[in-house]
């Protein structure tokens, strides 16, 4: 036992790498047999099952020193856990390189946050029933000296794993509110919040502080949270959301339809907006399933009295179909790509002139 729920099994000189796999399978089969537990309050024994993930490293290919082999098996285990939970994975030489490149990104990201080089870009949210822009979503951008503009998908997960997300989120909120305070009065700003910010940081006092310092009225701030935010049992998160709401801040549910419990989240908090995930919009014309889900979400929004916005609208046919389905609020490359704050006033002027 290496510790906690981690164990190592050593095989002596498997004749073939496939033997290691067969042994892994045998371990998995044995472990996943149901266990009968006699519990005090239960008349009948209760059946429980456990799962396991296995990472495999082979000597001498993946190292000859004990430390090296254990470390590489551990890396393979991480992949087995993350990518295909409940299975096994071999170590591959690329894994080490990937882990190192992640580590490098982490160090550079820490530095970028300290030197305040991350910037929000802004993408308009449009109400097609009036043609008005209701707001802009702030999307973090990292201008990297060698790698160019790094997209958030490459560093938000790392920021979340390393705790850097708090500082990153604070900086984005501050910049977005400062920028928005200079915009026309009816234009709001939407800021993405990581679930982790709710867990570790004091979101409420941060928001109050930023609003005060920027002079932005609370009614012009929207916070977007994804449904991965563990709402169910966290009374504290719910209390924070309600308190933010009481200030006048709006709360949107982002990426609707991608999580496991979208519907139960809708019941636990009265969101101000539902943003249908772009994966559904992108196949709304080609997949009857996607179209049905979009339709149902619009219906759901209507009966709960929550406006529904379609994100990721790229083409005119998509826009037309969504409009036919009764969707008024949209966001996507068809209207505008996210743009730097400097390009922003120009764009707004041009748009209002249309
Ligand atoms: P999101 O909040 O769902 O943001 C929408 C994403 O869709 C943005 O990607 C945007 O550039 C992209 N997008 C907009 N219109 C279109 C379109 O027509 N087609 C396609 N293919 N994509 C479109 P981006 O900027 O790469 O951000 C990705 C995600 O990273 C965001 O998804 C959000 O979850 C996260 N993120 C961005 N900025 C922040 C931030 O400041 N804090 C936190 N915690 N997360 C952020
Ligand atoms: Mg968003
Ligand atoms: Mg989204």
mmCIF file of C-alpha atoms in Angstrom, residues 109-337:
data_model
loop_
_atom_site.group_PDB
_atom_site.id
_atom_site.type_symbol
_atom_site.label_atom_id
_atom_site.label_comp_id
_atom_site.label_asym_id
_atom_site.label_seq_id
_atom_site.Cartn_x
_atom_site.Cartn_y
_atom_site.Cartn_z
ATOM 1 C CA UNK A 109 1.038 31.730 -15.712
ATOM 2 C CA UNK A 110 1.953 32.620 -12.150
ATOM 3 C CA UNK A 111 4.390 35.151 -13.521
ATOM 4 C CA UNK A 112 1.861 36.537 -16.022
ATOM 5 C CA UNK A 113 -0.677 37.057 -13.247
ATOM 6 C CA UNK A 114 1.892 38.778 -11.051
ATOM 7 C CA UNK A 115 2.959 41.074 -13.860
ATOM 8 C CA UNK A 116 -0.690 41.710 -14.736
ATOM 9 C CA UNK A 117 -0.504 40.786 -18.422
ATOM 10 C CA UNK A 118 -3.817 38.909 -18.674
ATOM 11 C CA UNK A 119 -6.506 40.934 -20.397
ATOM 12 C CA UNK A 120 -10.219 40.497 -20.993
ATOM 13 C CA UNK A 121 -11.460 40.502 -24.560
ATOM 14 C CA UNK A 122 -15.106 41.310 -25.070
ATOM 15 C CA UNK A 123 -17.776 39.603 -27.137
ATOM 16 C CA UNK A 124 -21.230 41.155 -27.574
ATOM 17 C CA UNK A 125 -24.468 39.544 -26.367
ATOM 18 C CA UNK A 126 -27.216 40.546 -28.732
ATOM 19 C CA UNK A 127 -30.979 40.769 -28.366
ATOM 20 C CA UNK A 128 -32.306 40.151 -31.847
ATOM 21 C CA UNK A 129 -35.850 41.203 -31.053
ATOM 22 C CA UNK A 130 -34.591 44.769 -30.666
ATOM 23 C CA UNK A 131 -31.176 44.512 -32.336
ATOM 24 C CA UNK A 132 -29.667 45.955 -29.186
ATOM 25 C CA UNK A 133 -26.504 44.858 -27.510
ATOM 26 C CA UNK A 134 -27.413 43.938 -23.986
ATOM 27 C CA UNK A 135 -23.883 43.360 -22.828
ATOM 28 C CA UNK A 136 -20.421 41.991 -23.454
ATOM 29 C CA UNK A 137 -18.862 38.853 -22.083
ATOM 30 C CA UNK A 138 -15.330 39.242 -20.745
ATOM 31 C CA UNK A 139 -13.084 36.397 -21.923
ATOM 32 C CA UNK A 140 -9.583 36.155 -20.539
ATOM 33 C CA UNK A 141 -6.670 36.353 -22.984
ATOM 34 C CA UNK A 142 -3.037 35.604 -22.302
ATOM 35 C CA UNK A 143 -0.649 37.282 -24.725
ATOM 36 C CA UNK A 144 2.449 35.089 -24.475
ATOM 37 C CA UNK A 145 5.788 36.384 -25.781
ATOM 38 C CA UNK A 146 6.605 33.119 -27.624
ATOM 39 C CA UNK A 147 3.365 31.239 -27.992
ATOM 40 C CA UNK A 148 1.141 34.122 -29.086
ATOM 41 C CA UNK A 149 -2.368 34.416 -27.687
ATOM 42 C CA UNK A 150 -3.021 31.377 -25.508
ATOM 43 C CA UNK A 151 -6.710 30.388 -25.333
ATOM 44 C CA UNK A 152 -8.317 29.961 -21.883
ATOM 45 C CA UNK A 153 -8.973 26.266 -22.491
ATOM 46 C CA UNK A 154 -5.209 25.747 -22.173
ATOM 47 C CA UNK A 155 -4.690 27.529 -18.893
ATOM 48 C CA UNK A 156 -7.965 27.803 -16.952
ATOM 49 C CA UNK A 157 -7.804 24.106 -15.983
ATOM 50 C CA UNK A 158 -4.199 24.581 -14.824
ATOM 51 C CA UNK A 159 -5.178 27.719 -12.935
ATOM 52 C CA UNK A 160 -7.933 25.738 -11.233
ATOM 53 C CA UNK A 161 -5.650 22.864 -10.303
ATOM 54 C CA UNK A 162 -3.005 25.129 -8.860
ATOM 55 C CA UNK A 163 -5.188 27.638 -7.065
ATOM 56 C CA UNK A 164 -4.046 30.452 -9.382
ATOM 57 C CA UNK A 165 -7.674 30.835 -10.441
ATOM 58 C CA UNK A 166 -8.457 33.065 -7.460
ATOM 59 C CA UNK A 167 -5.937 35.714 -8.467
ATOM 60 C CA UNK A 168 -6.821 35.328 -12.134
ATOM 61 C CA UNK A 169 -10.546 35.661 -11.435
ATOM 62 C CA UNK A 170 -10.021 38.671 -9.208
ATOM 63 C CA UNK A 171 -7.997 40.427 -11.875
ATOM 64 C CA UNK A 172 -10.565 39.702 -14.626
ATOM 65 C CA UNK A 173 -13.450 40.919 -12.488
ATOM 66 C CA UNK A 174 -11.609 44.115 -11.650
ATOM 67 C CA UNK A 175 -10.594 44.878 -15.235
ATOM 68 C CA UNK A 176 -14.032 44.038 -16.628
ATOM 69 C CA UNK A 177 -15.840 46.286 -14.136
ATOM 70 C CA UNK A 178 -13.386 49.138 -14.692
ATOM 71 C CA UNK A 179 -13.846 48.873 -18.469
ATOM 72 C CA UNK A 180 -17.624 48.544 -18.256
ATOM 73 C CA UNK A 181 -17.922 51.612 -16.058
ATOM 74 C CA UNK A 182 -16.920 53.607 -19.166
ATOM 75 C CA UNK A 183 -19.498 51.965 -21.454
ATOM 76 C CA UNK A 184 -22.980 53.270 -22.250
ATOM 77 C CA UNK A 185 -25.371 52.900 -19.300
ATOM 78 C CA UNK A 186 -27.552 50.169 -20.743
ATOM 79 C CA UNK A 187 -24.653 47.837 -21.587
ATOM 80 C CA UNK A 188 -23.802 45.174 -19.026
ATOM 81 C CA UNK A 189 -20.652 43.130 -18.575
ATOM 82 C CA UNK A 190 -20.658 39.364 -18.028
ATOM 83 C CA UNK A 191 -17.752 37.780 -16.161
ATOM 84 C CA UNK A 192 -17.018 34.050 -15.960
ATOM 85 C CA UNK A 193 -16.514 32.689 -12.476
ATOM 86 C CA UNK A 194 -14.832 29.428 -11.678
ATOM 87 C CA UNK A 195 -16.594 27.155 -9.174
ATOM 88 C CA UNK A 196 -13.357 27.158 -7.214
ATOM 89 C CA UNK A 197 -13.599 30.878 -6.579
ATOM 90 C CA UNK A 198 -16.793 30.181 -4.691
ATOM 91 C CA UNK A 199 -15.152 27.489 -2.671
ATOM 92 C CA UNK A 200 -12.003 29.268 -1.566
ATOM 93 C CA UNK A 201 -12.394 33.002 -2.049
ATOM 94 C CA UNK A 202 -14.858 35.377 -0.502
ATOM 95 C CA UNK A 203 -16.734 36.134 -3.718
ATOM 96 C CA UNK A 204 -19.292 38.386 -2.096
ATOM 97 C CA UNK A 205 -16.828 40.802 -0.529
ATOM 98 C CA UNK A 206 -14.684 40.735 -3.670
ATOM 99 C CA UNK A 207 -17.646 41.715 -5.848
ATOM 100 C CA UNK A 208 -18.763 44.436 -3.429
ATOM 101 C CA UNK A 209 -15.262 45.828 -3.303
ATOM 102 C CA UNK A 210 -14.786 45.800 -7.087
ATOM 103 C CA UNK A 211 -18.174 47.440 -7.707
ATOM 104 C CA UNK A 212 -17.375 50.152 -5.219
ATOM 105 C CA UNK A 213 -13.926 50.861 -6.628
ATOM 106 C CA UNK A 214 -15.033 50.848 -10.274
ATOM 107 C CA UNK A 215 -18.265 52.731 -9.672
ATOM 108 C CA UNK A 216 -20.137 50.190 -11.806
ATOM 109 C CA UNK A 217 -23.761 49.730 -10.653
ATOM 110 C CA UNK A 218 -24.420 46.135 -9.533
ATOM 111 C CA UNK A 219 -27.262 45.884 -12.044
ATOM 112 C CA UNK A 220 -24.716 46.078 -14.853
ATOM 113 C CA UNK A 221 -22.736 43.059 -13.726
ATOM 114 C CA UNK A 222 -23.580 39.494 -14.687
ATOM 115 C CA UNK A 223 -21.688 36.518 -13.328
ATOM 116 C CA UNK A 224 -21.587 33.379 -15.453
ATOM 117 C CA UNK A 225 -21.222 30.133 -13.631
ATOM 118 C CA UNK A 226 -21.110 26.700 -15.152
ATOM 119 C CA UNK A 227 -23.197 23.951 -13.805
ATOM 120 C CA UNK A 228 -20.141 22.086 -12.645
ATOM 121 C CA UNK A 229 -20.374 24.420 -9.674
ATOM 122 C CA UNK A 230 -21.327 22.087 -6.907
ATOM 123 C CA UNK A 231 -24.536 23.688 -5.856
ATOM 124 C CA UNK A 232 -26.499 20.798 -4.512
ATOM 125 C CA UNK A 233 -25.239 20.373 -1.061
ATOM 126 C CA UNK A 234 -23.360 23.547 -0.631
ATOM 127 C CA UNK A 235 -25.623 25.862 1.309
ATOM 128 C CA UNK A 236 -22.758 28.295 1.458
ATOM 129 C CA UNK A 237 -22.511 28.678 -2.321
ATOM 130 C CA UNK A 238 -26.267 29.152 -2.540
ATOM 131 C CA UNK A 239 -26.168 31.761 0.202
ATOM 132 C CA UNK A 240 -23.428 33.644 -1.677
ATOM 133 C CA UNK A 241 -25.437 33.539 -4.896
ATOM 134 C CA UNK A 242 -28.518 34.859 -3.136
ATOM 135 C CA UNK A 243 -26.517 37.624 -1.491
ATOM 136 C CA UNK A 244 -25.043 38.627 -4.870
ATOM 137 C CA UNK A 245 -28.540 38.632 -6.290
ATOM 138 C CA UNK A 246 -29.716 40.862 -3.435
ATOM 139 C CA UNK A 247 -27.013 43.363 -4.406
ATOM 140 C CA UNK A 248 -28.549 43.495 -7.877
ATOM 141 C CA UNK A 249 -25.948 41.327 -9.649
ATOM 142 C CA UNK A 250 -27.340 38.898 -12.228
ATOM 143 C CA UNK A 251 -26.390 35.260 -12.290
ATOM 144 C CA UNK A 252 -26.305 33.292 -15.554
ATOM 145 C CA UNK A 253 -25.960 29.585 -16.040
ATOM 146 C CA UNK A 254 -23.244 28.974 -18.644
ATOM 147 C CA UNK A 255 -22.790 25.954 -20.927
ATOM 148 C CA UNK A 256 -26.260 24.665 -20.188
ATOM 149 C CA UNK A 257 -26.713 21.025 -21.144
ATOM 150 C CA UNK A 258 -23.129 19.877 -20.748
ATOM 151 C CA UNK A 259 -23.152 18.958 -17.082
ATOM 152 C CA UNK A 260 -24.760 16.152 -15.228
ATOM 153 C CA UNK A 261 -27.496 17.927 -13.359
ATOM 154 C CA UNK A 262 -28.530 21.046 -15.210
ATOM 155 C CA UNK A 263 -32.129 20.599 -14.279
ATOM 156 C CA UNK A 264 -31.582 20.197 -10.569
ATOM 157 C CA UNK A 265 -29.439 23.350 -10.587
ATOM 158 C CA UNK A 266 -32.291 25.268 -12.130
ATOM 159 C CA UNK A 267 -34.425 24.170 -9.233
ATOM 160 C CA UNK A 268 -31.900 25.146 -6.597
ATOM 161 C CA UNK A 269 -31.336 28.704 -7.771
ATOM 162 C CA UNK A 270 -33.440 31.182 -9.784
ATOM 163 C CA UNK A 271 -30.946 32.020 -12.541
ATOM 164 C CA UNK A 272 -31.353 35.222 -14.557
ATOM 165 C CA UNK A 273 -30.260 33.667 -17.813
ATOM 166 C CA UNK A 274 -29.565 30.291 -19.371
ATOM 167 C CA UNK A 275 -26.787 30.089 -21.961
ATOM 168 C CA UNK A 276 -27.215 27.022 -24.160
ATOM 169 C CA UNK A 277 -23.829 25.459 -24.782
ATOM 170 C CA UNK A 278 -22.351 26.097 -28.198
ATOM 171 C CA UNK A 279 -21.998 22.399 -28.950
ATOM 172 C CA UNK A 280 -25.789 22.211 -29.345
ATOM 173 C CA UNK A 281 -25.950 25.353 -31.465
ATOM 174 C CA UNK A 282 -23.225 24.115 -33.775
ATOM 175 C CA UNK A 283 -25.177 21.019 -34.700
ATOM 176 C CA UNK A 284 -28.662 22.497 -34.421
ATOM 177 C CA UNK A 285 -29.191 22.199 -38.178
ATOM 178 C CA UNK A 286 -27.680 18.794 -38.678
ATOM 179 C CA UNK A 287 -28.709 16.880 -35.595
ATOM 180 C CA UNK A 288 -32.326 16.345 -34.679
ATOM 181 C CA UNK A 289 -31.176 15.612 -31.156
ATOM 182 C CA UNK A 290 -29.365 18.924 -30.768
ATOM 183 C CA UNK A 291 -32.358 20.766 -32.220
ATOM 184 C CA UNK A 292 -34.715 18.974 -29.829
ATOM 185 C CA UNK A 293 -32.543 19.903 -26.855
ATOM 186 C CA UNK A 294 -32.382 23.552 -27.906
ATOM 187 C CA UNK A 295 -36.148 23.583 -28.413
ATOM 188 C CA UNK A 296 -36.775 22.018 -25.027
ATOM 189 C CA UNK A 297 -34.421 24.458 -23.317
ATOM 190 C CA UNK A 298 -36.250 27.413 -24.881
ATOM 191 C CA UNK A 299 -39.530 25.980 -23.675
ATOM 192 C CA UNK A 300 -38.109 25.401 -20.236
ATOM 193 C CA UNK A 301 -36.839 28.983 -20.101
ATOM 194 C CA UNK A 302 -40.210 30.289 -21.146
ATOM 195 C CA UNK A 303 -42.092 28.396 -18.491
ATOM 196 C CA UNK A 304 -39.582 29.282 -15.769
ATOM 197 C CA UNK A 305 -39.493 32.852 -17.030
ATOM 198 C CA UNK A 306 -35.724 32.750 -17.585
ATOM 199 C CA UNK A 307 -34.310 34.238 -20.808
ATOM 200 C CA UNK A 308 -32.323 31.768 -22.921
ATOM 201 C CA UNK A 309 -29.278 32.791 -24.953
ATOM 202 C CA UNK A 310 -27.687 30.707 -27.706
ATOM 203 C CA UNK A 311 -23.895 30.832 -27.651
ATOM 204 C CA UNK A 312 -21.587 30.047 -30.543
ATOM 205 C CA UNK A 313 -23.844 31.200 -33.393
ATOM 206 C CA UNK A 314 -21.561 31.138 -36.433
ATOM 207 C CA UNK A 315 -23.756 31.092 -39.504
ATOM 208 C CA UNK A 316 -26.789 32.827 -40.894
ATOM 209 C CA UNK A 317 -28.754 29.541 -41.267
ATOM 210 C CA UNK A 318 -28.117 28.821 -37.571
ATOM 211 C CA UNK A 319 -29.348 32.279 -36.665
ATOM 212 C CA UNK A 320 -32.465 31.860 -38.770
ATOM 213 C CA UNK A 321 -33.323 28.465 -37.352
ATOM 214 C CA UNK A 322 -32.815 29.702 -33.781
ATOM 215 C CA UNK A 323 -35.010 32.720 -34.469
ATOM 216 C CA UNK A 324 -37.695 30.381 -35.817
ATOM 217 C CA UNK A 325 -37.474 28.398 -32.599
ATOM 218 C CA UNK A 326 -38.119 31.621 -30.708
ATOM 219 C CA UNK A 327 -34.619 32.400 -29.488
ATOM 220 C CA UNK A 328 -33.947 36.126 -29.292
ATOM 221 C CA UNK A 329 -30.656 36.344 -27.464
ATOM 222 C CA UNK A 330 -27.500 35.240 -29.225
ATOM 223 C CA UNK A 331 -23.760 35.439 -29.122
ATOM 224 C CA UNK A 332 -21.244 34.198 -31.650
ATOM 225 C CA UNK A 333 -18.722 34.790 -34.393
ATOM 226 C CA UNK A 334 -21.591 35.652 -36.780
ATOM 227 C CA UNK A 335 -22.014 38.914 -34.875
ATOM 228 C CA UNK A 336 -18.514 39.497 -33.559
ATOM 229 C CA UNK A 337 -15.442 37.708 -32.300
#
